[in-house]
mmCIF file of C-alpha atoms in Angstrom:
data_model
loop_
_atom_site.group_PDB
_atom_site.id
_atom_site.type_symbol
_atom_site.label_atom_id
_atom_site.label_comp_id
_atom_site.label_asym_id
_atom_site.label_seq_id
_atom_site.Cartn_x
_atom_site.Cartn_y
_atom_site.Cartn_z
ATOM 1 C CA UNK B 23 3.612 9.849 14.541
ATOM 2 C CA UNK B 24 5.056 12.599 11.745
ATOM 3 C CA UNK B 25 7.248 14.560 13.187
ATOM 4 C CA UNK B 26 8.023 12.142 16.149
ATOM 5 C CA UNK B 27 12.027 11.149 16.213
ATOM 6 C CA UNK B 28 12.818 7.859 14.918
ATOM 7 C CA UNK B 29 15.943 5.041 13.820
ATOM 8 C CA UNK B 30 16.415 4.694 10.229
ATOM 9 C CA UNK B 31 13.895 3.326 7.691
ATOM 10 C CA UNK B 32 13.990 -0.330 7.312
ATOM 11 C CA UNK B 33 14.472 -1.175 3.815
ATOM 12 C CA UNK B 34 13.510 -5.053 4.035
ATOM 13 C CA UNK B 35 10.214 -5.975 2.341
ATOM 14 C CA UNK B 36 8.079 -9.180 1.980
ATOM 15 C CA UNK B 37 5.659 -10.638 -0.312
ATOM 16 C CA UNK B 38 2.224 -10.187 1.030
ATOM 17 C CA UNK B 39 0.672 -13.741 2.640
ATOM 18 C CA UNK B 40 -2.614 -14.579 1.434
ATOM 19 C CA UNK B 41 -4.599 -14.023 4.759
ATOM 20 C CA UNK B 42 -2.891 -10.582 4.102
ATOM 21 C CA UNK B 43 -4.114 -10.115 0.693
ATOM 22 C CA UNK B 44 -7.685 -10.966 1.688
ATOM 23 C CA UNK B 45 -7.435 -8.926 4.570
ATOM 24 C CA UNK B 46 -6.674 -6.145 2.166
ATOM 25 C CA UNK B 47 -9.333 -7.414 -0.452
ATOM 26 C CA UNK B 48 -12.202 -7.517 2.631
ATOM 27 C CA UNK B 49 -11.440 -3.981 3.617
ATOM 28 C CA UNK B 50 -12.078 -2.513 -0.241
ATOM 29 C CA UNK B 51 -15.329 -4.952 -1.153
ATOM 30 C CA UNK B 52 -16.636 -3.681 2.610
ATOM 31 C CA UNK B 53 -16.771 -0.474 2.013
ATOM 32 C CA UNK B 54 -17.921 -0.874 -2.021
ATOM 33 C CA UNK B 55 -20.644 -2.829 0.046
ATOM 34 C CA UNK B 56 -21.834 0.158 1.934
ATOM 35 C CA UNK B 57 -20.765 -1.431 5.431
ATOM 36 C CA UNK B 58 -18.163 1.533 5.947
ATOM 37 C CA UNK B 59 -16.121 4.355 4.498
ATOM 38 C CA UNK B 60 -11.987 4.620 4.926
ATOM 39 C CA UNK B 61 -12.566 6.961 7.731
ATOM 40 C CA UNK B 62 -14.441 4.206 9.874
ATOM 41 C CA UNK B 63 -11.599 2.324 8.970
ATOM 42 C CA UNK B 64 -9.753 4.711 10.271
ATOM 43 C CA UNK B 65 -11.336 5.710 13.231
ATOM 44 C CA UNK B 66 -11.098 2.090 14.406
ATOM 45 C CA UNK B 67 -7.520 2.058 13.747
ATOM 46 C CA UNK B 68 -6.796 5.066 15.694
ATOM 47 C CA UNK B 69 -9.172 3.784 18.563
ATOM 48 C CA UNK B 70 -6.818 0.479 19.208
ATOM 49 C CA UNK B 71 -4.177 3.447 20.476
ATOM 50 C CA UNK B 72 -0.337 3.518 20.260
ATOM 51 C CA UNK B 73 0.545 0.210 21.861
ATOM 52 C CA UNK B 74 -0.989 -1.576 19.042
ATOM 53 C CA UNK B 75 1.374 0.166 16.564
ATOM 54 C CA UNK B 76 3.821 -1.216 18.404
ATOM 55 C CA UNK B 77 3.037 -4.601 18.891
ATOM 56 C CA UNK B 78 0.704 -5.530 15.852
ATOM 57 C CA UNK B 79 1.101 -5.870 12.414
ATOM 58 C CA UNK B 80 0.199 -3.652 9.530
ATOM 59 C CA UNK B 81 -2.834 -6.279 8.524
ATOM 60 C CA UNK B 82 -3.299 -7.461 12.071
ATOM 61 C CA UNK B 83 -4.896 -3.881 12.544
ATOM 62 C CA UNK B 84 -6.122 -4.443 9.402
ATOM 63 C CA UNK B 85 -8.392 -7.132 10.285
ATOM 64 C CA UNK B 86 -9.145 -5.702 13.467
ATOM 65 C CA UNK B 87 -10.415 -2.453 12.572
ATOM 66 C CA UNK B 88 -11.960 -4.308 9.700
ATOM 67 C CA UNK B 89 -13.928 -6.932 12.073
ATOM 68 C CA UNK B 90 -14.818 -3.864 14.416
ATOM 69 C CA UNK B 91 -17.243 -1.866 11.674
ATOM 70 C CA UNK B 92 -18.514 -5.116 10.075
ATOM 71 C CA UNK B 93 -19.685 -5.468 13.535
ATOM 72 C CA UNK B 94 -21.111 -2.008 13.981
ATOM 73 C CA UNK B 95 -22.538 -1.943 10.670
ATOM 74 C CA UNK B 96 -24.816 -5.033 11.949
ATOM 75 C CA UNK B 97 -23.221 -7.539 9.031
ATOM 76 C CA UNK B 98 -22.572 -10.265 11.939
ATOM 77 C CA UNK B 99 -22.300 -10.165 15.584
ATOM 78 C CA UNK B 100 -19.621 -10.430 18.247
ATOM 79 C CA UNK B 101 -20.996 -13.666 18.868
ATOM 80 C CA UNK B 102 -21.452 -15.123 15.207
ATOM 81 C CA UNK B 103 -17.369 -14.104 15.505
ATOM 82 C CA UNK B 104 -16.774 -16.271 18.121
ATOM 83 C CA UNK B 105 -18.309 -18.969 17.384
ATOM 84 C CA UNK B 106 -17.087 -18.793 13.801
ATOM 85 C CA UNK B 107 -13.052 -18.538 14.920
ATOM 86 C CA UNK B 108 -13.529 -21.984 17.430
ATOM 87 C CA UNK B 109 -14.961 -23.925 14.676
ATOM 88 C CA UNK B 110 -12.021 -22.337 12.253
ATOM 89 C CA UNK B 111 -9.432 -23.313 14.997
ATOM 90 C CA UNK B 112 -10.820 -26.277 15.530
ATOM 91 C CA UNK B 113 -10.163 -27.818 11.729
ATOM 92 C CA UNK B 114 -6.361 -28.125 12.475
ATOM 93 C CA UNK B 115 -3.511 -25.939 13.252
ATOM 94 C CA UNK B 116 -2.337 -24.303 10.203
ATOM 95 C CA UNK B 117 -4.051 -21.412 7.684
ATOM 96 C CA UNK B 118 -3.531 -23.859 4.986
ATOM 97 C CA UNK B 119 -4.957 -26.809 6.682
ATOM 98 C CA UNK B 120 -8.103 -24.895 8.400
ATOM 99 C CA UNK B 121 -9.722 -23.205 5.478
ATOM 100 C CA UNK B 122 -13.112 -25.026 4.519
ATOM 101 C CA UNK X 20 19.915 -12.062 -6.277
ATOM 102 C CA UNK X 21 18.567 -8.668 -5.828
ATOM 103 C CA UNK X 22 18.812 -9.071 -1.892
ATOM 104 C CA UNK X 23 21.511 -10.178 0.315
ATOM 105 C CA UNK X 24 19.372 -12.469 2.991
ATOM 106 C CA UNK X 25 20.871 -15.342 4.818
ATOM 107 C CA UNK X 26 18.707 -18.257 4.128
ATOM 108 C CA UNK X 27 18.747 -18.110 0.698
ATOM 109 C CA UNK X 28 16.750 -21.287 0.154
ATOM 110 C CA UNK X 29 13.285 -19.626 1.534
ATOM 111 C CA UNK X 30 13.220 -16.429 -1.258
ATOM 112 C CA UNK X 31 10.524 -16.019 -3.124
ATOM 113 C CA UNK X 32 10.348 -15.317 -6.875
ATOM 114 C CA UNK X 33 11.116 -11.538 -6.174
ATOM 115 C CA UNK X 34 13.809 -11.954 -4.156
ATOM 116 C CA UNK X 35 11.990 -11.555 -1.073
ATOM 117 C CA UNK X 36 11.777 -14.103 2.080
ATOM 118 C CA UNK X 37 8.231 -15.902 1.957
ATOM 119 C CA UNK X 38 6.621 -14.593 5.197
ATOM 120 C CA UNK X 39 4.492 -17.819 7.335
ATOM 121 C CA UNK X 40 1.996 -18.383 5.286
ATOM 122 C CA UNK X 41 0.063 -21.620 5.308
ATOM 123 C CA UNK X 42 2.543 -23.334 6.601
ATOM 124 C CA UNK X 43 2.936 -21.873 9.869
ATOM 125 C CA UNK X 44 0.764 -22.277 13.581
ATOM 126 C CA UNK X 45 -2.338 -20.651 12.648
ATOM 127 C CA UNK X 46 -2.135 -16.759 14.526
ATOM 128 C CA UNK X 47 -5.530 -15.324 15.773
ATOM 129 C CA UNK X 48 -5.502 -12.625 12.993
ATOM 130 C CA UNK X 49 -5.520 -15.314 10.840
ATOM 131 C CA UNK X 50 -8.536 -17.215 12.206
ATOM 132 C CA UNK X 51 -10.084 -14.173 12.243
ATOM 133 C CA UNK X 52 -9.600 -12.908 8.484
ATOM 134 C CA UNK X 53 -11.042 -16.498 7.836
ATOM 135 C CA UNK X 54 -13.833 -16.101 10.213
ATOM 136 C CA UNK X 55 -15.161 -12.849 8.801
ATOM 137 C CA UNK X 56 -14.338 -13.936 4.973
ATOM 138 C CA UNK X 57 -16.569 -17.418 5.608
ATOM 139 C CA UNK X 58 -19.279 -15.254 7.639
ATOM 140 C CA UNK X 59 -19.588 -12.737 4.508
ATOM 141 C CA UNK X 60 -19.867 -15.463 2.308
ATOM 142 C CA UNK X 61 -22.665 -17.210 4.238
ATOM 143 C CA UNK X 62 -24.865 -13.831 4.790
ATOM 144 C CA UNK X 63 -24.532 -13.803 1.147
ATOM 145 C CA UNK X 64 -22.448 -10.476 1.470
ATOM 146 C CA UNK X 65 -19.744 -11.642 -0.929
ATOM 147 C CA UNK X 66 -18.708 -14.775 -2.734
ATOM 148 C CA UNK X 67 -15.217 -16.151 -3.104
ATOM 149 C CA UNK X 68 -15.136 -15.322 -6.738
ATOM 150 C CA UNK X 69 -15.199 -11.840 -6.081
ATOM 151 C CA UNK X 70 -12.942 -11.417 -3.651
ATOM 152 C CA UNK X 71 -10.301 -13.725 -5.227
ATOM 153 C CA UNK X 72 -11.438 -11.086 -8.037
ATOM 154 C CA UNK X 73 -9.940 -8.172 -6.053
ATOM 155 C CA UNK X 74 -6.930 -10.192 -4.612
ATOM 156 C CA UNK X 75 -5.912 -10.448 -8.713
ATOM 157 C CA UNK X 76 -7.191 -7.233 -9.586
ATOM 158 C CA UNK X 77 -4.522 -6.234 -6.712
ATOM 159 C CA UNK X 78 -1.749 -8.022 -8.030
ATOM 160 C CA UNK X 79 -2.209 -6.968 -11.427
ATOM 161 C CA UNK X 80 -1.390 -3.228 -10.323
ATOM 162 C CA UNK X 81 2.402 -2.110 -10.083
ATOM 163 C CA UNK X 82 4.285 0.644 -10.867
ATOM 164 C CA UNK X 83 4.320 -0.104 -14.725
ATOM 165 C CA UNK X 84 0.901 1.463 -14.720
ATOM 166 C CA UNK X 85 2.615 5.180 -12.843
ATOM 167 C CA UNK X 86 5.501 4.907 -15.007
ATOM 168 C CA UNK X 87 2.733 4.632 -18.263
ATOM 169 C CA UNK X 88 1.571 7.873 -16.829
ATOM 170 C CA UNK X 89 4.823 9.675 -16.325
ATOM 171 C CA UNK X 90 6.133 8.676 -19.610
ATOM 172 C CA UNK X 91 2.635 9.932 -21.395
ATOM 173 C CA UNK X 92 3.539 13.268 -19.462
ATOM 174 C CA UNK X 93 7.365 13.424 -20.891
ATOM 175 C CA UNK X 94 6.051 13.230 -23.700
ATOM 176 C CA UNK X 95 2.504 14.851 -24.090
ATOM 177 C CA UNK X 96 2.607 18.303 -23.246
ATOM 178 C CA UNK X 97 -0.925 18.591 -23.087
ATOM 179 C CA UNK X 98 -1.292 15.747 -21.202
ATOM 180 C CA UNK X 99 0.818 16.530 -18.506
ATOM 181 C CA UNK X 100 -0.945 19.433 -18.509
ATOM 182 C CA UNK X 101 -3.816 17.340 -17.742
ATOM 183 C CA UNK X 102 -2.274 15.562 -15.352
ATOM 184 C CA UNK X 103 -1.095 18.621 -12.913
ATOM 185 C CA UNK X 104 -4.333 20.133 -13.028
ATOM 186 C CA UNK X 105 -6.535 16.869 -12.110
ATOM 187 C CA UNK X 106 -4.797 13.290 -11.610
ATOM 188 C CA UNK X 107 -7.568 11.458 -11.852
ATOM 189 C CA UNK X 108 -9.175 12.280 -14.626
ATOM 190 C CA UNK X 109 -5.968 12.310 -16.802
ATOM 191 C CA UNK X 110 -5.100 8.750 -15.249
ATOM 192 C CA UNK X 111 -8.707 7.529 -16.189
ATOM 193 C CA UNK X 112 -7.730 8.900 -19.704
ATOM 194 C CA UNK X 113 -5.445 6.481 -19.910
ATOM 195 C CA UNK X 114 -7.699 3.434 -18.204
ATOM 196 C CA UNK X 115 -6.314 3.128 -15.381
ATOM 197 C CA UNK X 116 -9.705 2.772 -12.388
ATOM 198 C CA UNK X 117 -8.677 5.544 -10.179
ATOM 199 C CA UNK X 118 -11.909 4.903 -7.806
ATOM 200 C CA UNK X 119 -13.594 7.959 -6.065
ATOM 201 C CA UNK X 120 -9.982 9.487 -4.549
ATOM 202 C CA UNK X 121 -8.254 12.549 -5.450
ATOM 203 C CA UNK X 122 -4.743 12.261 -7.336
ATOM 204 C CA UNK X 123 -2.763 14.791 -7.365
ATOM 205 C CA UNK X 124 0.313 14.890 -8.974
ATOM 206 C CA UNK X 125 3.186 17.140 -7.953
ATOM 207 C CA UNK X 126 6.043 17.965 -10.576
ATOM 208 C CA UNK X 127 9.938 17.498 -9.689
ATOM 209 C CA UNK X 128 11.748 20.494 -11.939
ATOM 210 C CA UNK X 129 15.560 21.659 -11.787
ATOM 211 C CA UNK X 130 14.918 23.580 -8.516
ATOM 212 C CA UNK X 131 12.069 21.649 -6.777
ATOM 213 C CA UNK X 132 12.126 17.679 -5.819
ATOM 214 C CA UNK X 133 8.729 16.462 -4.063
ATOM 215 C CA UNK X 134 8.408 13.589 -1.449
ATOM 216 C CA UNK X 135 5.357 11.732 -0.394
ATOM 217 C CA UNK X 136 4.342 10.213 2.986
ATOM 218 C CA UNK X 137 1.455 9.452 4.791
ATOM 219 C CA UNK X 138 1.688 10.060 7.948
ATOM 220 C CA UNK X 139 -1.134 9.191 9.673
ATOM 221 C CA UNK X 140 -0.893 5.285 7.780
ATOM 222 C CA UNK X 141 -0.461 4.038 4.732
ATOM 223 C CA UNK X 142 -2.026 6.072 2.029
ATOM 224 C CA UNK X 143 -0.527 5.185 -1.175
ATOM 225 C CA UNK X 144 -1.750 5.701 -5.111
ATOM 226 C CA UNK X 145 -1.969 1.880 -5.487
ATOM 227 C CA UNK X 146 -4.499 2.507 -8.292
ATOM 228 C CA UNK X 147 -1.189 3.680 -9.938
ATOM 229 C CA UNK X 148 1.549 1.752 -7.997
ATOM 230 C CA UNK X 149 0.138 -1.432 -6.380
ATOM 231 C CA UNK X 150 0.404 -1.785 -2.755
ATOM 232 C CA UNK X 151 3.044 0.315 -1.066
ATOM 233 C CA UNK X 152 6.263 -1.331 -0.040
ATOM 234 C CA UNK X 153 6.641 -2.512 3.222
ATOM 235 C CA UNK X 154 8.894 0.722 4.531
ATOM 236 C CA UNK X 155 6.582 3.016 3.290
ATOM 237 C CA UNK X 156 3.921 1.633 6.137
ATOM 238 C CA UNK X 157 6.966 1.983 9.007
ATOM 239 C CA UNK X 158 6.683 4.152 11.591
ATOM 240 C CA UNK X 159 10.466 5.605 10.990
ATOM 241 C CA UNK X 160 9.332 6.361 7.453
ATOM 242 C CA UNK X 161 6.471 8.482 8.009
ATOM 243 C CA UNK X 162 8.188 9.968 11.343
ATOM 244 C CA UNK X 163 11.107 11.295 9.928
ATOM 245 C CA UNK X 164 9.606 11.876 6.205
ATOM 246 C CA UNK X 165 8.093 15.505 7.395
ATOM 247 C CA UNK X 166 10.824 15.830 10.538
ATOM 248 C CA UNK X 167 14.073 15.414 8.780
ATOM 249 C CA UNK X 168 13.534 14.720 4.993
ATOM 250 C CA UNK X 169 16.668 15.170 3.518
ATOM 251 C CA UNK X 170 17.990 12.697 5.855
ATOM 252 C CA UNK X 171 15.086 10.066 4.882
ATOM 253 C CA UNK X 172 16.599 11.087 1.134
ATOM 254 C CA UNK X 173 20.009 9.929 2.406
ATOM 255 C CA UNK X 174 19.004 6.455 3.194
ATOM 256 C CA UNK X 175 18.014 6.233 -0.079
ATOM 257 C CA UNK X 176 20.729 7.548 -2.214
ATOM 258 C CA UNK X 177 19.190 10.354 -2.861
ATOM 259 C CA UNK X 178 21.263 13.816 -2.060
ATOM 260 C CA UNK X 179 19.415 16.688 -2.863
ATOM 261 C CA UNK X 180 21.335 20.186 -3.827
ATOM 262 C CA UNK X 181 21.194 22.252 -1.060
ATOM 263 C CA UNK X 182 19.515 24.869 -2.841
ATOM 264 C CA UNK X 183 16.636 22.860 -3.937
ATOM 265 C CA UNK X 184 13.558 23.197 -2.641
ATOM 266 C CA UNK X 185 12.182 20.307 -0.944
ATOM 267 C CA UNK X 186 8.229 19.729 -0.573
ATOM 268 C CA UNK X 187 7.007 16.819 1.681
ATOM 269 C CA UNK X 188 3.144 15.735 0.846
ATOM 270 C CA UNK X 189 1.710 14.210 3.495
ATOM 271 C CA UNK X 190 -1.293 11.770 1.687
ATOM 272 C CA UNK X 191 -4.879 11.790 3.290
ATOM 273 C CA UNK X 192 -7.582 8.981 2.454
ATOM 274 C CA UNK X 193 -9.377 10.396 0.029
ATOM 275 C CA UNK X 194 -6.248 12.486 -1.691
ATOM 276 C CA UNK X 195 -3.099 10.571 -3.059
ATOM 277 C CA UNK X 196 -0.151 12.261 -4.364
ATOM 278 C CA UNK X 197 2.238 10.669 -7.062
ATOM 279 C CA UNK X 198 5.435 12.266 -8.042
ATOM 280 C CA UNK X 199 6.745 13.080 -11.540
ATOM 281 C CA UNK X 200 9.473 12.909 -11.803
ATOM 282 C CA UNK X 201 11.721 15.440 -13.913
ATOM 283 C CA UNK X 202 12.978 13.801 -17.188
ATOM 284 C CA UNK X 203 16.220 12.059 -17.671
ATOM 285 C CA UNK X 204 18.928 13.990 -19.959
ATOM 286 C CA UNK X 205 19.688 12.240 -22.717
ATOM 287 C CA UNK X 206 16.193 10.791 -23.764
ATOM 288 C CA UNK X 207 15.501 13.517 -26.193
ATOM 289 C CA UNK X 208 14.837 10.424 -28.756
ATOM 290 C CA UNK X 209 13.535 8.248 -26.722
ATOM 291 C CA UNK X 210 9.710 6.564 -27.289
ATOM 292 C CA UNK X 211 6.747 6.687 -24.075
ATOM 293 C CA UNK X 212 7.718 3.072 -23.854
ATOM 294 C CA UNK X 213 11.433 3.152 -23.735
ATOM 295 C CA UNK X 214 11.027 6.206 -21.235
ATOM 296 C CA UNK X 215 8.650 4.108 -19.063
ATOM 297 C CA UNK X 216 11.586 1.730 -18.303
ATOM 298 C CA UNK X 217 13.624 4.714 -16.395
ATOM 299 C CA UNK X 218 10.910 5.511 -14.339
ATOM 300 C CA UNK X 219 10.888 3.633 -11.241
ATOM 301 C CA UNK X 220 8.126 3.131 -8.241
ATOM 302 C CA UNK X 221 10.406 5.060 -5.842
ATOM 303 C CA UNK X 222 10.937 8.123 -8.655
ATOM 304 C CA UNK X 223 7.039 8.235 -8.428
ATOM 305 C CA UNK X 224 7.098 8.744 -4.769
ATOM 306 C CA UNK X 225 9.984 10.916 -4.485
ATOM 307 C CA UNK X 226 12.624 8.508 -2.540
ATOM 308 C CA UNK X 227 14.271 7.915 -5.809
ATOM 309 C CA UNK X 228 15.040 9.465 -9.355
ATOM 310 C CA UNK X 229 14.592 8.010 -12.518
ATOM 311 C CA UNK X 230 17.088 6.154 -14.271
ATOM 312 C CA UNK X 231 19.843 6.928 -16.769
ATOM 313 C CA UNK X 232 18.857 6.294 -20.271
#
């Protein structure tokens, strides 16, 4: 990515969601858990490959590389995950309206 | 109105667009930040006090805190002292929780103007200057920061002498780099806390300079 070519730097900013901010709040209280360290965030970030850059979010990666060493690190499992985001999605259709 | 966007009846206090929030179709990221937030909570990882903790621990940082620390420099000699030789320590000084990373601070003077970047992500000081704006994080942004950095400059109304030696930092994980920023002329009288006012976040990372007194 440095040194690649690219257009000109978009100026427009936004004020973070909440799902963002919790996103970000997960990934520090992880690792002051023990679960991880910045460069396991990392890593998983750089695993997901280019595309994702592209066609994900900033906190969509987030959450993924996030999800991926709470995994590793044994807090839940893949399929504790799963079942977890059908009953979320299955409480209604918005963020606001799902949260318990 | 400190932006120009069309539909001026969705802006936010700052100016800003809201982004979908709770309002909108529920995305899968979303599900899943709420499926590994509930999880935590029932293995008795974390409760929701603490991380609604960090979310306002989060939004209590911004740039006022940096611009504390580059005025204390302006105006503390020894201090700034302090400051170039180990960031962290002299930001601690002033209470600011600088965690386990490295700050560094690098020192715009009449012939050298410093720019930060991280180019592998988003490293930012946020201890120092809350969570880095959105074009910080773009891939033009940390592309062209090392590859054409007086050009970046441009974009931001910033036109460097030609003679001036420009340094691009790019920020690692553990090491975060905060500019400061030469002093205004003109603010010879001026108090810490009147200085504090010039000094913007973007003078502390080198895509801006600090205002005129």
């Amino acid at each position: 990515m440095g040194g690649d070519a690219a257009g000109p730097v978009p100026m427009d900013g936004h004020d973070f969601a909440i799902w963002e901010k919790r996103v970000d709040a997960l990934v520090i209280l992880g690792q002051q858990r023990g679960h991880f360290t910045v460069d396991g965030l990392r890593r998983a970030l750089e695993d997901m490959g280019e595309q994702a850059f592209e066609s994900m979010t900033y906190y969509e990666r987030w959450v993924t590389s996030l999800n991926q060493n709470l995994i590793e690190a044994g807090v839940y499992s893949l399929e504790e995950l799963g079942t977890k985001m059908e009953e979320v999605k299955a409480r209604g259709d918005t963020y606001g309206a799902v949260q318990s | 109105m400190p932006h120009d966007h069309h539909d001026h009846d969705h802006l936010s206090p700052s100016g800003h667009p809201y982004r979908k929030d709770n309002d909108g179709q529920l995305t899968y990221w979303q599900t899943m930040e709420i499926a590994i937030r509930e999880l935590m909570v029932e293995k008795g990882e974390l409760t929701p006090a603490q991380i609604q903790a960090q979310i306002d621990a989060m939004d209590a940082r911004s740039p006022a805190n940096g611009a504390a620390v580059v005025a204390r420099a302006w105006t503390d000699p020894e201090f700034k002292q302090r400051l170039l030789e180990n960031g962290s320590d002299a930001a601690r000084e002033m209470g600011f929780d600088i965690g386990p990373m490295h700050l560094v601070a690098v020192e715009n003077t009449s012939d050298t103007h410093n720019l930060i970047v991280c180019t592998l992500c988003s490293c930012y000081p946020r201890n120092l200057l809350g969570l880095p704006p959105d074009w910080y994080k773009t891939r033009e942004y940390r592309s062209r920061a090392v590859r054409e950095p007086r050009a970046v400059l441009r974009e931001f109304g910033v036109e460097l002498p030609a003679d001036m030696t420009l340094r691009v930092h790019d920020s690692t994980a553990d090491m975060r780099y905060i500019v400061l920023p030469a002093r205004p002329e003109g603010t010879e009288n001026l108090t810490a806390e009147d200085l504090a006012k010039l000094v913007t976040r973007d003078s502390m990372i080198g895509t801006g300079l600090p205002k005129a007194p």
